[in-house]
XYZ file of N, CA and C in Angstrom:
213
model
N 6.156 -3.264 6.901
C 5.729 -4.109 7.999
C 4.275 -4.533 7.828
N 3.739 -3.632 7.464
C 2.018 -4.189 7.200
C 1.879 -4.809 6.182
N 2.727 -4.769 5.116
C 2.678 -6.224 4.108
C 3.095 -7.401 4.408
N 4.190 -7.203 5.163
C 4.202 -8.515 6.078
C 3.500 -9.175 6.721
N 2.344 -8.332 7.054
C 1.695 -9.314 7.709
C 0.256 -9.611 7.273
N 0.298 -9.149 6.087
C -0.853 -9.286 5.090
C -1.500 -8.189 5.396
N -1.335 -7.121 5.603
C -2.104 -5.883 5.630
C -1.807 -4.850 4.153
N -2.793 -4.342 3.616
C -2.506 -3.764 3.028
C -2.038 -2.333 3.249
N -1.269 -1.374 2.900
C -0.281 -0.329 3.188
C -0.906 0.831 2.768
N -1.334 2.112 3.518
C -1.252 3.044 3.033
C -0.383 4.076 3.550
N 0.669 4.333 2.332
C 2.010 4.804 2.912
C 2.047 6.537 2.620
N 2.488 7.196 2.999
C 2.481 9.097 2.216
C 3.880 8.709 1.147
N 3.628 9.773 0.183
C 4.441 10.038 -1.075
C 5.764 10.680 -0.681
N 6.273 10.648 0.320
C 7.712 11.307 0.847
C 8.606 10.085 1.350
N 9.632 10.252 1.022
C 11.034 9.452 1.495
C 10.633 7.991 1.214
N 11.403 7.083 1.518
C 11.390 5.755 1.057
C 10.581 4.434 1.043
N 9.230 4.826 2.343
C 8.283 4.091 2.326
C 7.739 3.964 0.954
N 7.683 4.729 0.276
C 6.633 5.245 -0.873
C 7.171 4.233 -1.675
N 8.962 4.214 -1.943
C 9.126 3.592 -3.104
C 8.501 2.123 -3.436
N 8.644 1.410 -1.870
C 8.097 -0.249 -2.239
C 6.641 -0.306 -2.612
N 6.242 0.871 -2.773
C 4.619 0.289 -3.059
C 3.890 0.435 -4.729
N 5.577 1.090 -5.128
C 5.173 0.470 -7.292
C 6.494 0.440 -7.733
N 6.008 -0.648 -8.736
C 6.883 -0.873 -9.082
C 6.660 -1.366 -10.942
N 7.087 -0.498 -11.420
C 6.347 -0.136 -13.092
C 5.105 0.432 -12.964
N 4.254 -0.348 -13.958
C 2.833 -0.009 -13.387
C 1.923 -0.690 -12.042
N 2.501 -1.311 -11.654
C 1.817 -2.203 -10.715
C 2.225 -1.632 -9.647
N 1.003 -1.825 -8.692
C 0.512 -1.358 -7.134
C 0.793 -2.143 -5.978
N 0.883 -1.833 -5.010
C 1.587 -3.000 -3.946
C 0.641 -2.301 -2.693
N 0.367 -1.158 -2.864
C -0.468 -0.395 -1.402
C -1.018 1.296 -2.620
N -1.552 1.570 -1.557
C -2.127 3.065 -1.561
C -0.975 4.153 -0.919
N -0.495 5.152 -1.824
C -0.036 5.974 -1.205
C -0.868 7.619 -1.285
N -0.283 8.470 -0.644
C -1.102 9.614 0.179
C -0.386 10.790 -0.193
N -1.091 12.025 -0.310
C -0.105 13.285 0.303
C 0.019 13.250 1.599
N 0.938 13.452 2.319
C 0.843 14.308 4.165
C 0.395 15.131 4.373
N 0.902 16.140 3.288
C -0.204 17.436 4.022
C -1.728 17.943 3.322
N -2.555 16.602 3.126
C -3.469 17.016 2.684
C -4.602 15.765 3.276
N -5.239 16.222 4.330
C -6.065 15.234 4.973
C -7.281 14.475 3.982
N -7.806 15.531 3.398
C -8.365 14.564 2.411
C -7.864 13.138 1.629
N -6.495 13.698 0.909
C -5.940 12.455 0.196
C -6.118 11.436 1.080
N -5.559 11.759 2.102
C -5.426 10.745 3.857
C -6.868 10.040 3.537
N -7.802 10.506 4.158
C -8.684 9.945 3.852
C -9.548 9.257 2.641
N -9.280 10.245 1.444
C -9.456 8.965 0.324
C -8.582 7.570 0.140
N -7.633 7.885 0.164
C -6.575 6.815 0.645
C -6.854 5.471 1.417
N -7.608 5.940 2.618
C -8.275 5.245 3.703
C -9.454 4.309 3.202
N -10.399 5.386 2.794
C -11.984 4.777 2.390
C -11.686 3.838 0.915
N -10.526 4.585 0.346
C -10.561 3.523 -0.745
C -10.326 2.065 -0.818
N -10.092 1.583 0.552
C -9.487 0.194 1.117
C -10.969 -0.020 1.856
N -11.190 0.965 2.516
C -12.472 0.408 3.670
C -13.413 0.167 2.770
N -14.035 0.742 1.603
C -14.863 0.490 0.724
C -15.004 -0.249 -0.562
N -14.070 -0.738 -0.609
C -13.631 -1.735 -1.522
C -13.073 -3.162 -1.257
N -13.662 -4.496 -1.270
C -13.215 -5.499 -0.680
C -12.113 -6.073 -1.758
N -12.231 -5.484 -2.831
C -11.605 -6.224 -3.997
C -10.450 -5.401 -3.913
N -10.255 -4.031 -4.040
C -9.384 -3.405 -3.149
C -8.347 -3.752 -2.228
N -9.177 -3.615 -1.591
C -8.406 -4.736 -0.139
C -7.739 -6.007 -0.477
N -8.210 -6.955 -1.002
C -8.124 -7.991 -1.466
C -6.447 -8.181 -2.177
N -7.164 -7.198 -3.038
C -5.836 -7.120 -4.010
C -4.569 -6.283 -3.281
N -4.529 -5.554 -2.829
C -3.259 -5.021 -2.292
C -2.734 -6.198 -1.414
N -3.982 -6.188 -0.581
C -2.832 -7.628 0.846
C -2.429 -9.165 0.356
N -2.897 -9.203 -1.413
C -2.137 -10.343 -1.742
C -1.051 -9.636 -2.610
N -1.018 -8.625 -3.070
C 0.029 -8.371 -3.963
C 1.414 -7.484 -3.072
N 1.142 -6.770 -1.975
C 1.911 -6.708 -1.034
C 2.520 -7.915 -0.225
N 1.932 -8.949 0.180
C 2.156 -9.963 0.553
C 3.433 -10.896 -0.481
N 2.657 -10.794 -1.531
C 3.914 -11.392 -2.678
C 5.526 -10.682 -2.898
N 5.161 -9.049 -2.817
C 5.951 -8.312 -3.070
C 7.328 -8.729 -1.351
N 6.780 -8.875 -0.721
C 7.248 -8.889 0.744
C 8.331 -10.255 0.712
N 7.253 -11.340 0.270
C 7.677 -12.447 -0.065
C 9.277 -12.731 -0.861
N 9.053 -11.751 -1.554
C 9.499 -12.063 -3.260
C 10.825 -11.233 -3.092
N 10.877 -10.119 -2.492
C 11.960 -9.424 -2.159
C 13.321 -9.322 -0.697
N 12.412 -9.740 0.245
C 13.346 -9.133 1.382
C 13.149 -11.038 1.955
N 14.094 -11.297 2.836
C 14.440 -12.320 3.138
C 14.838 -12.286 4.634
N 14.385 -12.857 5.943
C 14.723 -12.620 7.251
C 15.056 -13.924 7.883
């Protein structure tokens, strides 16, 4: 849902959110451990502190969104 709307995604590494966000080597969002607040938060700052970062996930999520699911 947050690639949909041009947001970039930071999803945790459990159950099926995780899978849409690689696909080979390529990145679509940031994913996380759950039970480890740090990751959480690197996860986080690595988007808040990076515009190119940012940049790049909410166009390549955006494409991925595009490119796959159909409503």
């Amino acid at each position: 849902e947050a690639m949909s709307c041009g947001l970039p995604a930071v999803v945790t590494r459990s159950g099926g959110p995780s899978e849409s966000l690689r696909e080979g080597d390529r990145e679509f969002g940031v994913l996380v451990d759950p039970n480890d607040p740090a990751d959480i938060a690197r996860g986080l700052l690595r988007l808040l502190a990076s515009t190119q970062a940012w940049d790049q996930f909410q166009r390549a999520g955006m494409a991925r969104v595009l490119a796959r699911y159909t409503w």
